[in-house]
């Protein structure tokens, strides 16, 4: 377990840095949706970068962000696997496997259900498509932990901003 | 003889999570989220745990999205530099 407090501080620092790149004049002219996307993207990237390339999901997230033309991190990742990941993403629509075997055992059915849900979980993780099952649980837990920290800091910022706008509620 | 109902391509690596990992996932999840509770502590169905995990992550994503939206509204009404600097300073000092 990382020191959550320092993680949050690092996240906040990086996030604010990222946000600033969007501010100045651009901010006034940004649509609401663009602003929201910028905020979310810089938050995601900031959180991913606190992982310092130690997890797959954070690497994938940053790689995806750079490939979409955004270089908030400053360092452009030269990912040849980037296009491969895109290919894998497109292959996501696998043909439904229909089994006509009615006499499937209960354990077989359970196994299939577990497999189906495992796939679902992989789809939720950044870069989860190409992840191997040995790391899946670890990555998932790390990702969840990071998301929770990210949300806490974001909530904090919401509260702080509200106070700035209306200091005497 | 393959009945053809399974695409062998899918099985390049097994998509089964081991039981140990499920147990690990469950125990960790319960630490993080007390709301995720199992009917019995030892008998846990892998698919149920996976489903709970997926739902939880989806909720987290939704929350990030919602917070980003709110921040989008809030931050636009704040005068850029001075207020942000004040926020940053106060938040970082905690």
Tab-separated table of C-alpha atoms in Angstrom:
chain	number	residue	atom	x	y	z
A	1	UNK	CA	0.000	0.000	0.000
A	2	UNK	CA	1.477	3.260	-1.007
A	3	UNK	CA	1.459	6.219	1.243
A	4	UNK	CA	-1.905	7.541	0.183
A	5	UNK	CA	-1.326	11.060	1.353
A	6	UNK	CA	1.793	11.620	-0.674
A	7	UNK	CA	0.141	9.956	-3.630
A	8	UNK	CA	-2.754	12.364	-3.431
A	9	UNK	CA	-0.450	15.321	-3.143
A	10	UNK	CA	1.577	14.205	-6.104
A	11	UNK	CA	-1.594	13.625	-8.042
A	12	UNK	CA	-2.939	17.052	-7.184
A	13	UNK	CA	0.279	18.739	-8.141
A	14	UNK	CA	0.473	17.026	-11.487
A	15	UNK	CA	-3.163	17.539	-12.166
A	16	UNK	CA	-3.048	21.254	-11.506
A	17	UNK	CA	-0.012	21.505	-13.747
A	18	UNK	CA	-1.926	19.750	-16.457
A	19	UNK	CA	-4.962	21.924	-15.962
A	20	UNK	CA	-2.921	25.063	-16.263
A	21	UNK	CA	-1.924	24.100	-19.738
A	22	UNK	CA	-5.546	24.431	-20.644
A	23	UNK	CA	-6.142	27.662	-18.870
A	24	UNK	CA	-5.009	31.111	-19.949
A	25	UNK	CA	-7.076	32.336	-22.834
A	26	UNK	CA	-8.241	28.997	-24.087
A	27	UNK	CA	-10.311	28.429	-21.045
A	28	UNK	CA	-12.644	31.254	-21.771
A	29	UNK	CA	-13.436	29.907	-25.180
A	30	UNK	CA	-13.698	26.274	-24.328
A	31	UNK	CA	-17.067	24.691	-24.475
A	32	UNK	CA	-18.392	23.101	-21.351
A	33	UNK	CA	-17.839	19.646	-22.727
A	34	UNK	CA	-14.295	20.416	-23.766
A	35	UNK	CA	-13.523	21.731	-20.367
A	36	UNK	CA	-14.940	18.668	-18.714
A	37	UNK	CA	-12.911	16.428	-20.967
A	38	UNK	CA	-9.758	18.389	-20.274
A	39	UNK	CA	-10.296	18.172	-16.558
A	40	UNK	CA	-10.995	14.470	-16.656
A	41	UNK	CA	-8.142	13.687	-18.977
A	42	UNK	CA	-5.583	15.631	-17.005
A	43	UNK	CA	-6.834	13.999	-13.821
A	44	UNK	CA	-6.562	10.515	-15.293
A	45	UNK	CA	-3.116	11.167	-16.630
A	46	UNK	CA	-1.923	12.748	-13.421
A	47	UNK	CA	-3.087	9.737	-11.469
A	48	UNK	CA	-1.573	7.315	-13.929
A	49	UNK	CA	1.752	9.089	-13.770
A	50	UNK	CA	1.952	8.704	-10.017
A	51	UNK	CA	2.335	5.017	-10.727
A	52	UNK	CA	5.558	5.741	-12.529
A	53	UNK	CA	5.164	3.000	-15.111
A	54	UNK	CA	4.914	0.273	-12.545
A	55	UNK	CA	1.492	-0.886	-13.621
A	56	UNK	CA	0.028	-1.823	-16.956
A	57	UNK	CA	-3.130	0.176	-16.628
A	58	UNK	CA	-1.237	3.390	-15.956
A	59	UNK	CA	1.077	2.817	-18.902
A	60	UNK	CA	-1.850	2.073	-21.162
A	61	UNK	CA	-3.761	5.098	-20.015
A	62	UNK	CA	-0.858	7.418	-20.701
A	63	UNK	CA	-0.138	5.757	-24.008
A	64	UNK	CA	-3.744	6.121	-25.109
A	65	UNK	CA	-3.776	9.737	-24.102
A	66	UNK	CA	-0.626	10.558	-26.047
A	67	UNK	CA	-1.899	8.765	-29.077
A	68	UNK	CA	-4.997	10.920	-29.043
A	69	UNK	CA	-2.765	13.909	-29.568
A	70	UNK	CA	-2.561	15.104	-26.026
A	71	UNK	CA	0.839	15.469	-24.425
A	72	UNK	CA	0.042	16.647	-20.958
A	73	UNK	CA	2.797	14.513	-19.528
A	74	UNK	CA	5.352	16.300	-21.595
A	75	UNK	CA	7.114	13.117	-22.586
A	76	UNK	CA	5.743	11.485	-25.676
A	77	UNK	CA	5.721	7.757	-25.350
A	78	UNK	CA	7.011	6.045	-28.408
A	79	UNK	CA	4.711	3.131	-28.342
A	80	UNK	CA	4.823	0.749	-31.189
A	81	UNK	CA	2.441	-1.272	-29.113
A	82	UNK	CA	0.049	1.635	-29.294
A	83	UNK	CA	-1.310	0.617	-32.657
A	84	UNK	CA	-1.321	-2.960	-31.570
A	85	UNK	CA	-3.470	-2.003	-28.631
A	86	UNK	CA	-5.838	-0.214	-30.953
A	87	UNK	CA	-6.081	-3.343	-33.047
A	88	UNK	CA	-6.835	-5.376	-29.983
A	89	UNK	CA	-9.489	-2.896	-29.022
A	90	UNK	CA	-11.158	-3.342	-32.338
A	91	UNK	CA	-11.020	-7.087	-32.056
A	92	UNK	CA	-13.077	-6.757	-28.930
A	93	UNK	CA	-16.213	-7.616	-30.823
A	94	UNK	CA	-15.619	-11.279	-30.907
A	95	UNK	CA	-18.292	-13.450	-32.400
A	96	UNK	CA	-20.594	-14.771	-29.730
A	97	UNK	CA	-19.726	-18.305	-28.949
A	98	UNK	CA	-22.919	-20.265	-29.013
A	99	UNK	CA	-22.796	-23.733	-27.682
A	100	UNK	CA	-25.608	-26.040	-28.516
A	101	UNK	CA	-24.599	-28.476	-25.838
A	102	UNK	CA	-27.517	-28.563	-23.499
A	103	UNK	CA	-25.873	-31.126	-21.299
A	104	UNK	CA	-23.198	-28.752	-20.084
A	105	UNK	CA	-22.417	-29.341	-16.472
A	106	UNK	CA	-23.107	-26.704	-13.885
A	107	UNK	CA	-19.440	-26.178	-13.260
A	108	UNK	CA	-18.917	-25.675	-16.944
A	109	UNK	CA	-21.591	-23.031	-17.022
A	110	UNK	CA	-20.106	-21.356	-13.981
A	111	UNK	CA	-16.726	-21.416	-15.603
A	112	UNK	CA	-18.049	-19.757	-18.709
A	113	UNK	CA	-19.779	-17.115	-16.701
A	114	UNK	CA	-16.579	-16.398	-14.838
A	115	UNK	CA	-14.730	-16.143	-18.125
A	116	UNK	CA	-17.299	-13.794	-19.503
A	117	UNK	CA	-17.071	-11.567	-16.465
A	118	UNK	CA	-13.313	-11.691	-16.512
A	119	UNK	CA	-13.452	-10.306	-20.021
A	120	UNK	CA	-15.803	-7.623	-18.848
A	121	UNK	CA	-13.377	-6.658	-16.135
A	122	UNK	CA	-10.514	-6.551	-18.562
A	123	UNK	CA	-12.482	-4.199	-20.749
A	124	UNK	CA	-12.912	-1.823	-17.874
A	125	UNK	CA	-9.216	-1.551	-17.185
A	126	UNK	CA	-7.105	0.704	-19.359
A	127	UNK	CA	-5.017	-1.582	-21.478
A	128	UNK	CA	-6.857	-4.491	-20.002
A	129	UNK	CA	-7.361	-6.172	-23.341
A	130	UNK	CA	-3.834	-7.431	-23.521
A	131	UNK	CA	-3.373	-8.124	-19.880
A	132	UNK	CA	-2.688	-11.641	-18.801
A	133	UNK	CA	-4.804	-13.157	-16.098
A	134	UNK	CA	-1.923	-13.635	-13.718
A	135	UNK	CA	-1.661	-9.871	-13.205
A	136	UNK	CA	-5.304	-9.042	-13.653
A	137	UNK	CA	-6.317	-9.081	-10.026
A	138	UNK	CA	-3.293	-7.114	-8.906
A	139	UNK	CA	-3.796	-4.532	-11.615
A	140	UNK	CA	-7.469	-4.279	-10.805
A	141	UNK	CA	-6.849	-3.652	-7.147
A	142	UNK	CA	-4.212	-1.058	-7.901
A	143	UNK	CA	-6.470	0.644	-10.386
A	144	UNK	CA	-9.339	0.736	-7.923
A	145	UNK	CA	-7.103	2.170	-5.239
A	146	UNK	CA	-5.900	4.887	-7.581
A	147	UNK	CA	-9.395	5.726	-8.725
A	148	UNK	CA	-10.499	6.124	-5.147
A	149	UNK	CA	-7.640	8.481	-4.378
A	150	UNK	CA	-8.341	10.427	-7.540
A	151	UNK	CA	-11.980	10.796	-6.599
A	152	UNK	CA	-11.146	11.978	-3.120
A	153	UNK	CA	-8.871	14.686	-4.405
A	154	UNK	CA	-11.374	15.722	-7.048
A	155	UNK	CA	-14.086	15.983	-4.433
A	156	UNK	CA	-11.794	18.074	-2.355
A	157	UNK	CA	-11.208	20.410	-5.230
A	158	UNK	CA	-14.934	20.722	-5.809
A	159	UNK	CA	-15.465	21.701	-2.205
A	160	UNK	CA	-12.590	24.163	-2.264
A	161	UNK	CA	-13.838	25.752	-5.470
A	162	UNK	CA	-17.316	26.077	-4.069
A	163	UNK	CA	-15.926	27.803	-1.030
A	164	UNK	CA	-13.992	30.213	-3.172
A	165	UNK	CA	-17.083	31.116	-5.104
A	166	UNK	CA	-19.269	31.358	-2.085
A	167	UNK	CA	-17.230	31.796	1.043
A	168	UNK	CA	-20.212	32.485	3.249
A	169	UNK	CA	-22.830	29.881	2.464
B	1	UNK	CA	-12.176	-33.413	-32.183
B	2	UNK	CA	-13.149	-29.868	-31.649
B	3	UNK	CA	-16.844	-29.343	-31.855
B	4	UNK	CA	-16.150	-25.952	-33.316
B	5	UNK	CA	-18.225	-24.272	-30.713
B	6	UNK	CA	-15.146	-22.883	-29.082
B	7	UNK	CA	-12.853	-20.638	-30.990
B	8	UNK	CA	-9.385	-21.860	-30.265
B	9	UNK	CA	-8.035	-18.365	-30.886
B	10	UNK	CA	-9.616	-17.266	-27.665
B	11	UNK	CA	-7.659	-19.793	-25.735
B	12	UNK	CA	-4.209	-18.463	-26.446
B	13	UNK	CA	-4.010	-18.048	-22.727
B	14	UNK	CA	-6.549	-19.298	-20.319
B	15	UNK	CA	-9.069	-16.712	-19.346
B	16	UNK	CA	-9.619	-18.323	-16.034
B	17	UNK	CA	-8.646	-16.490	-12.935
B	18	UNK	CA	-7.282	-18.820	-10.328
B	19	UNK	CA	-9.181	-19.428	-7.134
B	20	UNK	CA	-6.415	-17.892	-5.122
B	21	UNK	CA	-6.736	-14.700	-7.035
B	22	UNK	CA	-10.437	-14.599	-6.485
B	23	UNK	CA	-9.866	-14.961	-2.778
B	24	UNK	CA	-7.306	-12.207	-2.886
B	25	UNK	CA	-9.649	-9.988	-4.847
B	26	UNK	CA	-12.454	-10.619	-2.427
B	27	UNK	CA	-10.451	-9.896	0.691
B	28	UNK	CA	-8.952	-6.752	-0.768
B	29	UNK	CA	-12.314	-5.534	-2.011
B	30	UNK	CA	-13.875	-6.039	1.358
B	31	UNK	CA	-11.141	-3.941	2.898
B	32	UNK	CA	-11.721	-1.172	0.437
B	33	UNK	CA	-15.457	-1.355	0.180
B	34	UNK	CA	-17.319	-2.571	3.212
B	35	UNK	CA	-20.521	-2.495	1.197
B	36	UNK	CA	-19.404	-5.416	-0.907
B	37	UNK	CA	-20.403	-8.232	1.250
B	38	UNK	CA	-20.641	-11.912	0.588
B	39	UNK	CA	-23.380	-14.125	1.797
B	40	UNK	CA	-20.822	-16.464	3.308
B	41	UNK	CA	-17.205	-15.620	3.750
B	42	UNK	CA	-15.671	-18.846	2.548
B	43	UNK	CA	-17.909	-19.851	-0.276
B	44	UNK	CA	-17.511	-17.236	-2.906
B	45	UNK	CA	-18.491	-17.507	-6.514
B	46	UNK	CA	-15.889	-16.184	-8.871
B	47	UNK	CA	-18.382	-14.749	-11.282
B	48	UNK	CA	-20.239	-12.925	-8.546
B	49	UNK	CA	-17.056	-11.331	-7.265
B	50	UNK	CA	-16.051	-10.340	-10.766
B	51	UNK	CA	-19.425	-8.822	-11.348
B	52	UNK	CA	-19.258	-6.837	-8.132
B	53	UNK	CA	-15.825	-5.630	-9.108
B	54	UNK	CA	-16.997	-4.553	-12.549
B	55	UNK	CA	-19.951	-2.714	-11.080
B	56	UNK	CA	-17.756	-1.011	-8.569
B	57	UNK	CA	-15.295	0.166	-11.189
B	58	UNK	CA	-18.137	1.413	-13.340
B	59	UNK	CA	-19.420	3.409	-10.412
B	60	UNK	CA	-15.998	4.898	-9.829
B	61	UNK	CA	-15.769	5.877	-13.482
B	62	UNK	CA	-19.145	7.499	-13.298
B	63	UNK	CA	-18.108	9.437	-10.259
B	64	UNK	CA	-14.946	10.724	-11.917
B	65	UNK	CA	-17.050	11.786	-14.837
B	66	UNK	CA	-19.545	13.554	-12.650
B	67	UNK	CA	-16.844	15.330	-10.661
B	68	UNK	CA	-15.148	16.444	-13.857
B	69	UNK	CA	-18.411	17.930	-14.980
B	70	UNK	CA	-18.911	19.817	-11.769
B	71	UNK	CA	-15.371	21.071	-11.794
B	72	UNK	CA	-15.876	22.207	-15.349
B	73	UNK	CA	-18.671	24.429	-14.193
B	74	UNK	CA	-16.978	25.612	-11.028
B	75	UNK	CA	-13.556	26.357	-12.421
B	76	UNK	CA	-14.930	28.407	-15.242
B	77	UNK	CA	-16.411	30.890	-12.891
B	78	UNK	CA	-13.258	31.315	-10.894
B	79	UNK	CA	-10.799	33.896	-12.004
B	80	UNK	CA	-7.868	31.878	-13.201
B	81	UNK	CA	-4.624	32.659	-11.506
B	82	UNK	CA	-5.276	34.097	-8.112
B	83	UNK	CA	-7.970	31.701	-7.034
B	84	UNK	CA	-6.255	28.649	-8.358
B	85	UNK	CA	-3.064	29.603	-6.648
B	86	UNK	CA	-4.953	29.987	-3.417
B	87	UNK	CA	-6.573	26.593	-3.803
B	88	UNK	CA	-3.349	24.910	-4.643
B	89	UNK	CA	-1.501	26.387	-1.771
B	90	UNK	CA	-4.105	25.462	0.737
B	91	UNK	CA	-4.642	21.958	-0.578
B	92	UNK	CA	-1.007	21.112	-0.888
B	93	UNK	CA	-0.288	22.210	2.598
B	94	UNK	CA	-2.688	19.648	4.038
